[in-house]
Tab-separated table of C-alpha atoms in Angstrom:
chain	number	residue	atom	x	y	z
A	1	MET	CA	13.480	13.433	24.154
A	2	ALA	CA	13.070	11.340	20.908
A	3	SER	CA	15.458	12.617	18.192
A	4	THR	CA	14.911	13.140	14.614
A	5	ILE	CA	17.688	11.856	12.436
A	6	ILE	CA	18.022	12.543	8.657
A	7	GLY	CA	20.425	10.027	7.687
A	8	ALA	CA	23.243	10.289	5.198
A	9	GLY	CA	21.856	9.892	1.688
A	10	ILE	CA	18.652	11.183	2.611
A	11	THR	CA	17.312	14.165	1.039
A	12	ILE	CA	14.565	16.211	2.087
A	13	GLU	CA	13.029	19.143	-0.060
A	14	GLY	CA	10.696	21.081	2.114
A	15	GLU	CA	9.978	22.493	5.238
A	16	ILE	CA	10.895	20.492	8.518
A	17	SER	CA	9.604	21.476	11.852
A	18	THR	CA	10.226	20.144	15.449
A	19	ASP	CA	10.239	19.982	19.173
A	20	GLU	CA	12.879	17.548	19.236
A	21	ASP	CA	16.485	17.459	18.782
A	22	VAL	CA	17.496	16.726	14.936
A	23	VAL	CA	20.536	15.497	13.398
A	24	VAL	CA	21.449	15.868	10.239
A	25	ALA	CA	23.370	13.467	8.281
A	26	GLY	CA	22.183	13.776	4.860
A	27	THR	CA	20.546	16.641	2.673
A	28	VAL	CA	18.130	19.247	3.647
A	29	ARG	CA	16.777	21.853	1.142
A	30	GLY	CA	13.980	24.363	2.408
A	31	LYS	CA	13.563	25.173	5.890
A	32	LEU	CA	14.344	23.842	9.503
A	33	THR	CA	12.828	24.828	12.747
A	34	ALA	CA	13.410	23.353	15.722
A	35	LYS	CA	13.359	24.112	19.262
A	36	GLU	CA	16.118	22.037	21.005
A	37	ALA	CA	19.514	20.930	19.593
A	38	VAL	CA	20.191	21.138	15.922
A	39	THR	CA	23.375	18.976	14.523
A	40	ILE	CA	24.786	19.461	11.182
A	41	GLU	CA	27.034	16.610	10.794
A	42	HIS	CA	30.052	16.260	8.475
A	43	GLY	CA	29.235	15.296	5.581
A	44	ALA	CA	25.693	16.450	5.712
A	45	THR	CA	24.277	19.781	3.113
A	46	VAL	CA	21.770	22.212	4.439
A	47	GLU	CA	20.484	24.750	1.935
A	48	ALA	CA	17.798	26.140	4.127
A	49	ASP	CA	17.335	28.870	6.996
A	50	VAL	CA	17.760	26.936	10.334
A	51	GLN	CA	16.120	27.860	13.660
A	52	GLY	CA	16.870	25.986	16.715
A	53	GLY	CA	17.813	26.174	20.161
A	54	SER	CA	21.292	25.292	19.604
A	55	LEU	CA	23.428	24.594	16.278
A	56	VAL	CA	26.359	22.556	15.969
A	57	VAL	CA	27.629	22.619	12.482
A	58	GLY	CA	30.187	20.274	11.142
A	59	GLY	CA	28.922	20.068	7.625
A	60	SER	CA	27.623	22.650	4.930
A	61	LEU	CA	25.318	25.019	5.715
A	62	THR	CA	23.991	27.461	3.507
A	63	GLY	CA	21.219	29.771	4.755
A	64	ASN	CA	20.620	31.868	7.984
A	65	VAL	CA	20.701	30.574	11.114
A	66	THR	CA	19.089	31.814	14.319
A	67	ALA	CA	19.528	30.069	17.756
A	68	SER	CA	18.099	30.963	21.056
A	69	GLU	CA	21.036	30.049	22.803
A	70	ARG	CA	24.581	29.106	20.993
A	71	VAL	CA	25.808	28.344	17.454
A	72	ASP	CA	29.050	26.269	17.093
A	73	LEU	CA	30.540	26.154	14.015
A	74	GLN	CA	33.333	23.251	14.047
A	75	SER	CA	36.637	22.879	12.055
A	76	GLY	CA	35.722	21.042	8.789
A	77	SER	CA	32.410	23.018	8.350
A	78	ARG	CA	31.320	25.791	5.662
A	79	VAL	CA	28.767	27.907	6.595
A	80	ILE	CA	27.361	30.905	4.289
A	81	GLY	CA	25.036	32.687	5.946
A	82	ASN	CA	24.217	34.974	8.457
A	83	VAL	CA	24.389	33.541	12.194
A	84	LYS	CA	22.311	35.039	14.938
A	85	ALA	CA	22.729	33.488	18.479
A	86	ALA	CA	23.460	34.426	22.228
A	87	ARG	CA	26.842	32.600	21.919
A	88	VAL	CA	28.747	31.906	18.986
A	89	THR	CA	31.974	29.721	18.140
A	90	ILE	CA	33.720	29.510	15.142
A	91	ALA	CA	36.704	26.825	15.616
A	92	ASP	CA	39.665	26.923	13.736
A	93	GLY	CA	39.303	25.046	10.042
A	94	ALA	CA	35.536	26.308	9.907
A	95	GLN	CA	35.026	28.263	6.864
A	96	PHE	CA	32.403	31.095	7.207
A	97	LYS	CA	31.073	33.860	5.189
A	98	GLY	CA	28.399	35.921	6.839
A	99	ASN	CA	27.147	38.107	9.558
A	100	VAL	CA	27.428	37.518	13.247
A	101	ASP	CA	24.928	39.192	15.716
A	102	MET	CA	25.315	38.444	19.143
A	103	ASP	CA	22.586	40.863	20.346
A	104	VAL	CA	20.036	38.711	20.998
B	1	MET	CA	-16.313	-36.186	-23.350
B	2	PRO	CA	-16.510	-33.154	-21.884
B	3	MET	CA	-17.954	-33.623	-18.210
B	4	THR	CA	-21.103	-32.447	-17.910
B	5	PRO	CA	-21.944	-31.314	-14.559
B	6	ALA	CA	-24.825	-32.565	-12.803
B	7	ARG	CA	-26.464	-29.465	-13.582
B	8	PRO	CA	-29.258	-28.626	-10.537
B	9	GLN	CA	-31.961	-25.677	-11.488
B	10	PRO	CA	-30.571	-22.367	-12.012
B	11	ARG	CA	-31.543	-21.678	-8.533
B	12	THR	CA	-30.096	-23.315	-5.684
B	13	PRO	CA	-31.649	-22.460	-2.481
B	14	VAL	CA	-29.547	-23.958	0.294
B	15	HIS	CA	-31.240	-24.163	3.681
B	16	GLY	CA	-28.348	-24.505	6.192
B	17	GLY	CA	-30.011	-23.328	9.260
B	18	ARG	CA	-28.971	-20.760	11.400
B	19	SER	CA	-25.587	-18.869	10.599
B	20	SER	CA	-24.197	-20.269	14.036
B	21	GLY	CA	-23.294	-23.143	11.286
B	22	GLU	CA	-24.969	-25.808	12.899
B	23	SER	CA	-26.283	-27.359	9.730
B	24	GLU	CA	-23.915	-26.318	7.425
B	25	ALA	CA	-24.732	-26.584	3.610
B	26	ARG	CA	-21.522	-27.708	1.558
B	27	ILE	CA	-20.798	-27.783	-1.904
B	28	SER	CA	-17.785	-30.997	-2.160
B	29	ARG	CA	-14.698	-31.316	-3.750
B	30	GLY	CA	-16.028	-33.046	-6.678
B	31	ALA	CA	-19.085	-31.076	-7.403
B	32	ARG	CA	-19.751	-28.248	-9.887
B	33	VAL	CA	-22.654	-25.782	-9.678
B	34	ARG	CA	-23.638	-23.425	-12.136
B	35	GLY	CA	-26.250	-20.975	-11.275
B	36	ARG	CA	-27.644	-18.848	-8.373
B	37	ILE	CA	-26.973	-19.875	-4.671
B	38	THR	CA	-29.029	-18.392	-1.832
B	39	GLY	CA	-29.581	-19.512	1.396
B	40	THR	CA	-30.148	-18.521	5.527
B	41	GLY	CA	-27.441	-20.504	6.852
B	42	ASP	CA	-23.539	-20.708	6.710
B	43	LEU	CA	-22.231	-22.435	3.331
B	44	VAL	CA	-18.894	-23.893	2.418
B	45	ILE	CA	-17.762	-24.259	-1.068
B	46	GLU	CA	-15.168	-26.845	-1.663
B	47	GLY	CA	-16.096	-27.425	-5.568
B	48	GLN	CA	-16.632	-25.507	-8.327
B	49	VAL	CA	-19.207	-22.702	-8.403
B	50	GLU	CA	-20.258	-20.299	-11.015
B	51	GLY	CA	-23.131	-17.980	-10.195
B	52	ASP	CA	-23.976	-15.218	-7.989
B	53	VAL	CA	-23.816	-16.737	-4.299
B	54	ASN	CA	-25.881	-15.111	-1.468
B	55	VAL	CA	-26.169	-16.597	1.958
B	56	ARG	CA	-26.966	-14.910	4.969
B	57	GLY	CA	-24.790	-17.055	6.914
B	58	ASP	CA	-21.057	-17.274	6.878
B	59	LEU	CA	-19.118	-18.294	3.569
B	60	THR	CA	-15.988	-20.225	3.495
B	61	ILE	CA	-14.540	-21.218	-0.155
B	62	ALA	CA	-11.822	-23.549	0.946
B	63	GLU	CA	-8.657	-24.286	-0.384
B	64	GLY	CA	-9.067	-26.399	-4.014
B	65	ALA	CA	-12.368	-24.626	-4.568
B	66	THR	CA	-13.052	-22.160	-7.234
B	67	VAL	CA	-15.904	-19.729	-7.358
B	68	THR	CA	-16.662	-17.405	-10.427
B	69	SER	CA	-19.364	-14.910	-9.398
B	70	PRO	CA	-20.322	-11.499	-10.265
B	71	SER	CA	-21.697	-11.073	-6.925
B	72	VAL	CA	-21.025	-12.827	-3.621
B	73	GLY	CA	-23.090	-11.930	-0.203
B	74	ALA	CA	-22.557	-13.319	3.079
B	75	GLY	CA	-21.917	-12.732	6.531
B	76	ALA	CA	-18.365	-13.354	7.175
B	77	VAL	CA	-16.258	-14.600	4.313
B	78	THR	CA	-13.098	-16.597	4.642
B	79	ILE	CA	-11.615	-17.741	1.179
B	80	ALA	CA	-8.728	-19.995	1.085
B	81	GLY	CA	-9.143	-21.101	-2.778
B	82	THR	CA	-10.099	-19.074	-5.728
B	83	LEU	CA	-12.402	-16.546	-6.306
B	84	GLU	CA	-13.223	-14.400	-9.067
B	85	GLY	CA	-15.777	-11.671	-8.524
B	86	ASN	CA	-16.939	-8.998	-5.938
B	87	VAL	CA	-17.427	-9.353	-2.245
B	88	ALA	CA	-20.088	-7.942	-0.331
B	89	ALA	CA	-19.855	-9.123	3.365
B	90	THR	CA	-21.942	-7.979	6.317
B	91	GLY	CA	-19.044	-9.664	8.345
B	92	PRO	CA	-15.402	-9.453	8.040
B	93	VAL	CA	-13.632	-11.033	5.066
B	94	ARG	CA	-10.445	-12.563	5.271
B	95	LEU	CA	-7.931	-14.587	2.740
B	96	GLY	CA	-5.876	-17.063	3.653
B	97	PRO	CA	-2.187	-17.478	2.449
B	98	SER	CA	-3.618	-19.946	-0.450
B	99	ALA	CA	-6.140	-17.565	-1.671
B	100	ARG	CA	-6.391	-16.436	-4.965
B	101	VAL	CA	-9.130	-13.484	-5.427
B	102	ARG	CA	-9.565	-10.748	-8.030
B	103	GLY	CA	-12.499	-8.649	-7.290
B	104	ASP	CA	-13.731	-6.031	-4.831
B	105	LEU	CA	-14.013	-6.835	-1.371
B	106	GLN	CA	-16.432	-4.881	1.021
B	107	GLY	CA	-16.692	-5.632	4.590
B	108	THR	CA	-16.229	-5.000	8.311
B	109	ALA	CA	-13.005	-5.407	8.136
B	110	VAL	CA	-10.818	-7.054	5.358
B	111	ALA	CA	-7.633	-8.980	6.373
B	112	ILE	CA	-5.230	-10.387	3.403
B	113	ASP	CA	-2.808	-13.122	5.057
B	114	ASP	CA	0.885	-12.838	3.450
B	115	GLY	CA	1.126	-15.345	0.410
B	116	ALA	CA	-2.586	-14.561	-0.587
B	117	ARG	CA	-2.707	-13.177	-4.239
B	118	PHE	CA	-5.366	-10.352	-4.637
B	119	ALA	CA	-6.221	-8.097	-7.386
B	120	GLY	CA	-9.209	-5.414	-6.717
B	121	ARG	CA	-10.740	-2.748	-4.469
B	122	LEU	CA	-10.880	-2.506	-0.857
B	123	ASP	CA	-13.553	-0.007	0.411
B	124	CYS	CA	-13.662	0.557	3.903
B	125	GLU	CA	-15.578	2.830	6.102
B	126	PHE	CA	-13.180	4.925	7.867
B	127	GLU	CA	-11.556	8.440	8.191
B	128	LEU	CA	-8.003	9.638	7.987
B	129	PRO	CA	-6.949	11.933	10.786
B	130	PRO	CA	-7.349	15.502	10.211
B	131	GLU	CA	-4.006	16.523	9.224
B	132	LEU	CA	-4.403	14.550	5.778
B	133	GLY	CA	-7.875	15.665	5.274
B	134	GLY	CA	-9.846	13.978	7.692
B	135	ALA	CA	-12.970	12.480	5.615
B	136	SER	CA	-11.699	11.491	2.487
B	137	GLN	CA	-14.915	10.909	0.652
B	138	GLY	CA	-14.019	7.521	-0.756
B	139	GLU	CA	-11.519	8.674	-2.888
B	140	SER	CA	-8.539	6.614	-3.780
B	141	ARG	CA	-6.058	6.953	-6.867
B	142	GLY	CA	-6.909	3.811	-8.755
B	143	ARG	CA	-5.925	5.279	-12.317
B	144	ALA	CA	-4.168	8.398	-10.820
B	145	SER	CA	-1.310	6.205	-9.834
B	146	ALA	CA	-0.670	5.417	-13.791
B	147	ARG	CA	0.233	8.993	-14.049
B	148	ARG	CA	2.948	8.809	-11.702
C	1	MET	CA	26.009	7.904	14.408
C	2	ALA	CA	23.831	5.634	12.310
C	3	SER	CA	24.341	6.399	8.578
C	4	ASN	CA	21.685	5.321	6.656
C	5	VAL	CA	18.408	5.385	9.551
C	6	THR	CA	16.662	8.199	9.151
C	7	VAL	CA	13.823	8.939	11.793
C	8	ILE	CA	11.206	11.576	11.630
C	9	GLY	CA	10.122	12.121	15.263
C	10	LYS	CA	7.156	12.360	16.673
C	11	SER	CA	6.694	15.864	17.018
C	12	THR	CA	8.326	16.396	13.551
C	13	ARG	CA	6.562	17.928	10.622
C	14	VAL	CA	7.864	17.720	7.303
C	15	ARG	CA	6.341	19.570	4.608
C	16	GLY	CA	8.131	18.464	1.508
C	17	ARG	CA	9.550	15.213	-0.580
C	18	VAL	CA	11.908	12.445	1.516
C	19	HIS	CA	14.099	10.582	-0.783
C	20	GLY	CA	17.054	8.478	-1.041
C	21	PRO	CA	19.074	5.557	-0.043
C	22	GLY	CA	18.627	3.648	3.167
C	23	ASP	CA	15.680	2.946	5.786
C	24	ILE	CA	13.334	5.395	7.173
C	25	GLU	CA	11.224	5.420	10.441
C	26	VAL	CA	8.236	8.115	10.133
C	27	GLN	CA	6.532	8.712	13.748
C	28	GLY	CA	5.824	12.161	12.912
C	29	LEU	CA	3.993	13.829	9.703
C	30	VAL	CA	5.408	13.918	6.218
C	31	ASP	CA	3.575	15.803	4.254
C	32	GLY	CA	5.152	15.132	0.568
C	33	GLU	CA	6.306	11.827	-0.888
C	34	VAL	CA	8.306	9.355	0.727
C	35	SER	CA	10.622	7.417	-1.753
C	36	VAL	CA	13.419	5.231	-0.184
C	37	THR	CA	15.671	2.232	-1.698
C	38	GLY	CA	15.166	0.409	1.663
C	39	ASP	CA	12.612	-0.188	4.411
C	40	VAL	CA	9.537	2.491	5.590
C	41	THR	CA	8.230	1.872	8.753
C	42	LEU	CA	5.444	3.763	9.697
C	43	ALA	CA	4.460	4.348	13.349
C	44	LEU	CA	1.480	3.954	14.712
C	45	HIS	CA	0.603	7.770	14.856
C	46	GLY	CA	2.669	8.511	12.078
C	47	MET	CA	1.452	10.087	9.045
C	48	VAL	CA	2.251	10.634	5.314
C	49	GLY	CA	0.212	12.822	2.888
C	50	ALA	CA	1.184	11.245	0.244
C	51	GLY	CA	2.507	8.244	-1.727
C	52	ILE	CA	5.643	5.982	-0.484
C	53	LYS	CA	7.927	3.847	-2.113
C	54	GLY	CA	10.532	1.452	-1.035
C	55	ARG	CA	11.647	-2.010	-0.698
C	56	LYS	CA	9.579	-3.200	2.404
C	57	LEU	CA	6.650	-1.145	3.849
C	58	VAL	CA	5.428	-1.506	7.544
C	59	ILE	CA	2.456	0.628	7.681
C	60	ARG	CA	0.964	1.217	11.382
C	61	GLY	CA	-0.077	4.727	11.050
C	62	ALA	CA	-2.313	6.685	8.168
C	63	VAL	CA	-1.492	7.164	4.671
C	64	LYS	CA	-2.905	9.163	1.971
C	65	GLY	CA	-1.108	8.134	-0.822
C	66	ASP	CA	-0.075	4.944	-2.969
C	67	LEU	CA	2.015	2.619	-1.380
C	68	VAL	CA	4.481	0.823	-3.760
C	69	ALA	CA	7.133	-1.695	-2.701
C	70	ASP	CA	9.707	-3.897	-4.463
C	71	GLU	CA	9.278	-6.749	-1.886
C	72	ALA	CA	6.177	-6.430	0.110
C	73	ILE	CA	3.730	-3.915	1.966
C	74	LEU	CA	2.555	-5.201	5.508
C	75	LEU	CA	-0.278	-3.026	6.928
C	76	GLU	CA	-0.755	-3.873	10.516
C	77	ASP	CA	-3.593	-3.024	13.198
C	78	GLY	CA	-3.892	0.913	13.332
C	79	ALA	CA	-3.170	1.295	9.689
C	80	ARG	CA	-5.527	3.508	7.992
C	81	VAL	CA	-4.242	4.254	4.054
C	82	VAL	CA	-6.520	5.725	1.191
C	83	GLY	CA	-4.536	4.876	-1.945
C	84	ASP	CA	-3.621	1.945	-3.859
C	85	LEU	CA	-1.194	-1.012	-2.564
C	86	ARG	CA	1.088	-2.495	-5.170
C	87	ALA	CA	3.567	-5.137	-4.323
C	88	PRO	CA	4.820	-8.736	-4.969
C	89	ARG	CA	3.601	-9.611	-1.574
C	90	VAL	CA	0.820	-7.536	0.434
C	91	ALA	CA	-0.585	-8.578	3.834
C	92	ILE	CA	-3.414	-6.899	5.566
C	93	GLY	CA	-3.807	-7.424	9.047
C	94	VAL	CA	-6.949	-7.542	11.422
C	95	GLY	CA	-7.758	-3.732	12.171
C	96	ALA	CA	-6.162	-2.488	9.060
C	97	LEU	CA	-8.245	-0.128	7.005
C	98	VAL	CA	-7.901	0.101	3.151
C	99	ARG	CA	-9.774	2.296	0.469
C	100	GLY	CA	-8.063	1.639	-2.502
C	101	TYR	CA	-7.032	-0.804	-5.466
C	102	VAL	CA	-4.826	-3.558	-4.141
C	103	GLU	CA	-2.734	-6.054	-6.208
C	104	THR	CA	-0.258	-8.463	-5.258
C	105	GLY	CA	2.158	-10.181	-7.461
C	106	GLU	CA	5.220	-8.902	-9.593
C	107	GLU	CA	3.077	-7.356	-12.156
C	108	GLY	CA	1.807	-5.105	-9.800
C	109	SER	CA	4.910	-3.306	-8.161
C	110	SER	CA	6.785	-3.655	-11.474
C	111	SER	CA	3.794	-2.345	-13.803
C	112	ALA	CA	3.438	0.126	-11.201
C	113	ARG	CA	7.148	1.249	-11.504
C	114	ALA	CA	6.993	1.207	-15.413
C	115	ARG	CA	4.457	3.571	-15.202
C	116	THR	CA	6.536	5.837	-13.260
C	117	GLN	CA	9.446	5.506	-15.390
C	118	THR	CA	7.895	4.895	-18.952
C	119	ALA	CA	4.601	4.087	-20.147
C	120	ALA	CA	6.155	1.874	-22.959
C	121	ARG	CA	7.184	-0.569	-20.422
C	122	ALA	CA	3.985	-1.527	-18.895
C	123	ALA	CA	2.191	-2.667	-22.153
C	124	PRO	CA	3.358	-6.063	-22.205
C	125	VAL	CA	2.711	-6.650	-18.476
C	126	ALA	CA	-0.872	-4.875	-19.015
C	127	ALA	CA	-1.834	-7.353	-22.082
C	128	THR	CA	-1.111	-10.203	-20.166
C	129	HIS	CA	-2.674	-9.012	-16.880
C	130	ALA	CA	-4.846	-5.991	-17.635
C	131	PRO	CA	-4.805	-4.745	-14.190
C	132	GLU	CA	-5.999	-1.258	-14.920
C	133	ARG	CA	-9.340	-0.570	-16.161
C	134	PRO	CA	-8.218	2.003	-18.784
C	135	HIS	CA	-5.983	-0.619	-20.686
C	136	THR	CA	-9.096	-2.305	-22.206
C	137	PRO	CA	-7.405	-5.618	-23.529
C	138	ALA	CA	-7.930	-6.036	-27.167
C	139	ARG	CA	-7.345	-9.689	-27.226
C	140	ALA	CA	-9.717	-11.564	-24.916
C	141	PRO	CA	-12.790	-12.614	-25.842
C	142	ALA	CA	-15.666	-11.011	-24.445
C	143	PRO	CA	-17.746	-13.335	-22.697
C	144	ALA	CA	-21.362	-13.073	-23.718
C	145	GLN	CA	-23.036	-14.273	-20.579
C	146	ALA	CA	-20.733	-11.602	-18.575
C	147	LYS	CA	-21.161	-13.380	-15.544
C	148	VAL	CA	-18.308	-11.711	-14.056
C	149	ALA	CA	-19.724	-8.361	-13.079
C	150	ALA	CA	-16.197	-7.374	-12.209
C	151	PRO	CA	-14.761	-4.652	-14.609
C	152	PRO	CA	-14.119	-5.874	-18.250
C	153	ALA	CA	-10.313	-5.943	-17.878
C	154	ARG	CA	-10.505	-8.292	-15.132
C	155	ALA	CA	-13.164	-10.619	-16.858
C	156	GLN	CA	-10.549	-10.301	-19.846
C	157	ALA	CA	-7.731	-11.668	-18.337
C	158	SER	CA	-9.373	-14.915	-17.435
C	159	GLY	CA	-11.539	-14.852	-20.393
C	160	ALA	CA	-10.774	-18.179	-21.106
C	161	THR	CA	-13.225	-19.221	-18.010
C	162	ASN	CA	-16.410	-18.223	-19.994
C	163	SER	CA	-16.470	-20.171	-22.865
C	164	GLY	CA	-19.889	-20.795	-23.340
C	165	PRO	CA	-22.479	-23.726	-22.467
C	166	ARG	CA	-20.998	-26.032	-24.605
C	167	ARG	CA	-18.269	-27.271	-22.591
C	168	PRO	CA	-17.306	-26.875	-18.680
C	169	PRO	CA	-15.366	-24.065	-18.040
C	170	PRO	CA	-11.902	-24.390	-17.660
C	171	PRO	CA	-11.350	-23.347	-14.042
C	172	VAL	CA	-9.917	-20.127	-13.076
C	173	VAL	CA	-6.875	-21.370	-11.681
C	174	PRO	CA	-4.871	-21.736	-14.481
C	175	VAL	CA	-5.344	-18.709	-16.143
C	176	LEU	CA	-4.083	-16.715	-12.857
C	177	LYS	CA	-1.126	-19.380	-12.936
C	178	GLY	CA	-0.664	-18.153	-16.327
C	179	ALA	CA	-0.814	-14.572	-15.450
C	180	LYS	CA	1.085	-14.563	-12.153
C	181	GLY	CA	1.655	-18.089	-10.563
C	182	GLN	CA	4.094	-19.052	-12.775
C	183	ILE	CA	6.194	-15.767	-12.574
C	184	ALA	CA	5.467	-15.680	-8.659
C	185	LYS	CA	6.725	-19.028	-8.437
C	186	LYS	CA	9.780	-18.177	-9.914
C	187	LYS	CA	10.772	-15.258	-8.309
C	188	GLU	CA	8.617	-15.108	-5.129
C	189	ARG	CA	10.015	-16.702	-2.016
């Protein structure tokens, strides 16, 4: 399946919705709704509520997250917001502030 | 002494026969016409023309030619020279790389080759997809873009 | 992962602005302005609902907005654009459909950018070239015959052409050269 890639330096202000995988290396402000995998790379900045199949966060995310499968916060990531997913992992070195809801 | 053109009558009818180009009318390189040109066949302009041009066949403005006209009407229009004026074609309009055109172009299709110089409007008939609003009633932001 | 390539995939819809350094390829829909420093490619089924700005724009999809490029705008078969095009080089391929004002040459894109930033900067460009109808150039003589029915602004810019029946009008070419050709020759290609 094709991917949507938001390159480093690129800023999207608004709402993004997609059926594809999404990789964010730049900045997204607004809302991100995906059906499949969402990856927020190290160095990326997301100020938005994010919905996806699965979510891997390596960068900065401020907003609420809902994933149908899993959310993984990697070392170096910085997340402020509520996370709701069937499975959640928060790696050593991840900074997280918010609620975790695994009752999906 | 200024070069007075061998001035024909104000109206220069050009009978070029069918628009298949079999008998093509030609205004050669050194010629200069001031006045209206009308005709039923094809027309090739290699010289200088000032005035309305209206032929039923195809029109070619060759490289090196200069046409200044409030209104150019023809079937297919091919421009490799200089044109100042509006074109209303019943066929396609094509600007070659050496074309220099200032005026509005209207035709079944308009193609502008890389290298051509152009300033003017294009008005093709078509609709945008529904996601972009579908039928855009011939709008364009000619002057609106100045606000940006 | 490539750092400065952005791809808006086929099933992605963005409602908002996209801007920044780098290149971008739009295969889906962006309902908002796209403004990047690099190249913009709009795929055949891609759509942009507002203006596009970049260095080089290759358009194969649909756009409802103005296209402004620092280098070139290339419209290919399948392109449908309602909006103005301004760039030093503009090529419109067979099959591309446009409804709007098109302007090639340095003044085209530079004056468009000047208007984006400061209106004042556009003045010297407009005086020489007078591309915009509202900028009625004050200086050019109004040709009485008004043989060129095109908007007065354009006729004015080459006002030297229609100097009256006394002597043969100088060809249009030198005027175009003065306005665009010389500048273009220096910088273009």
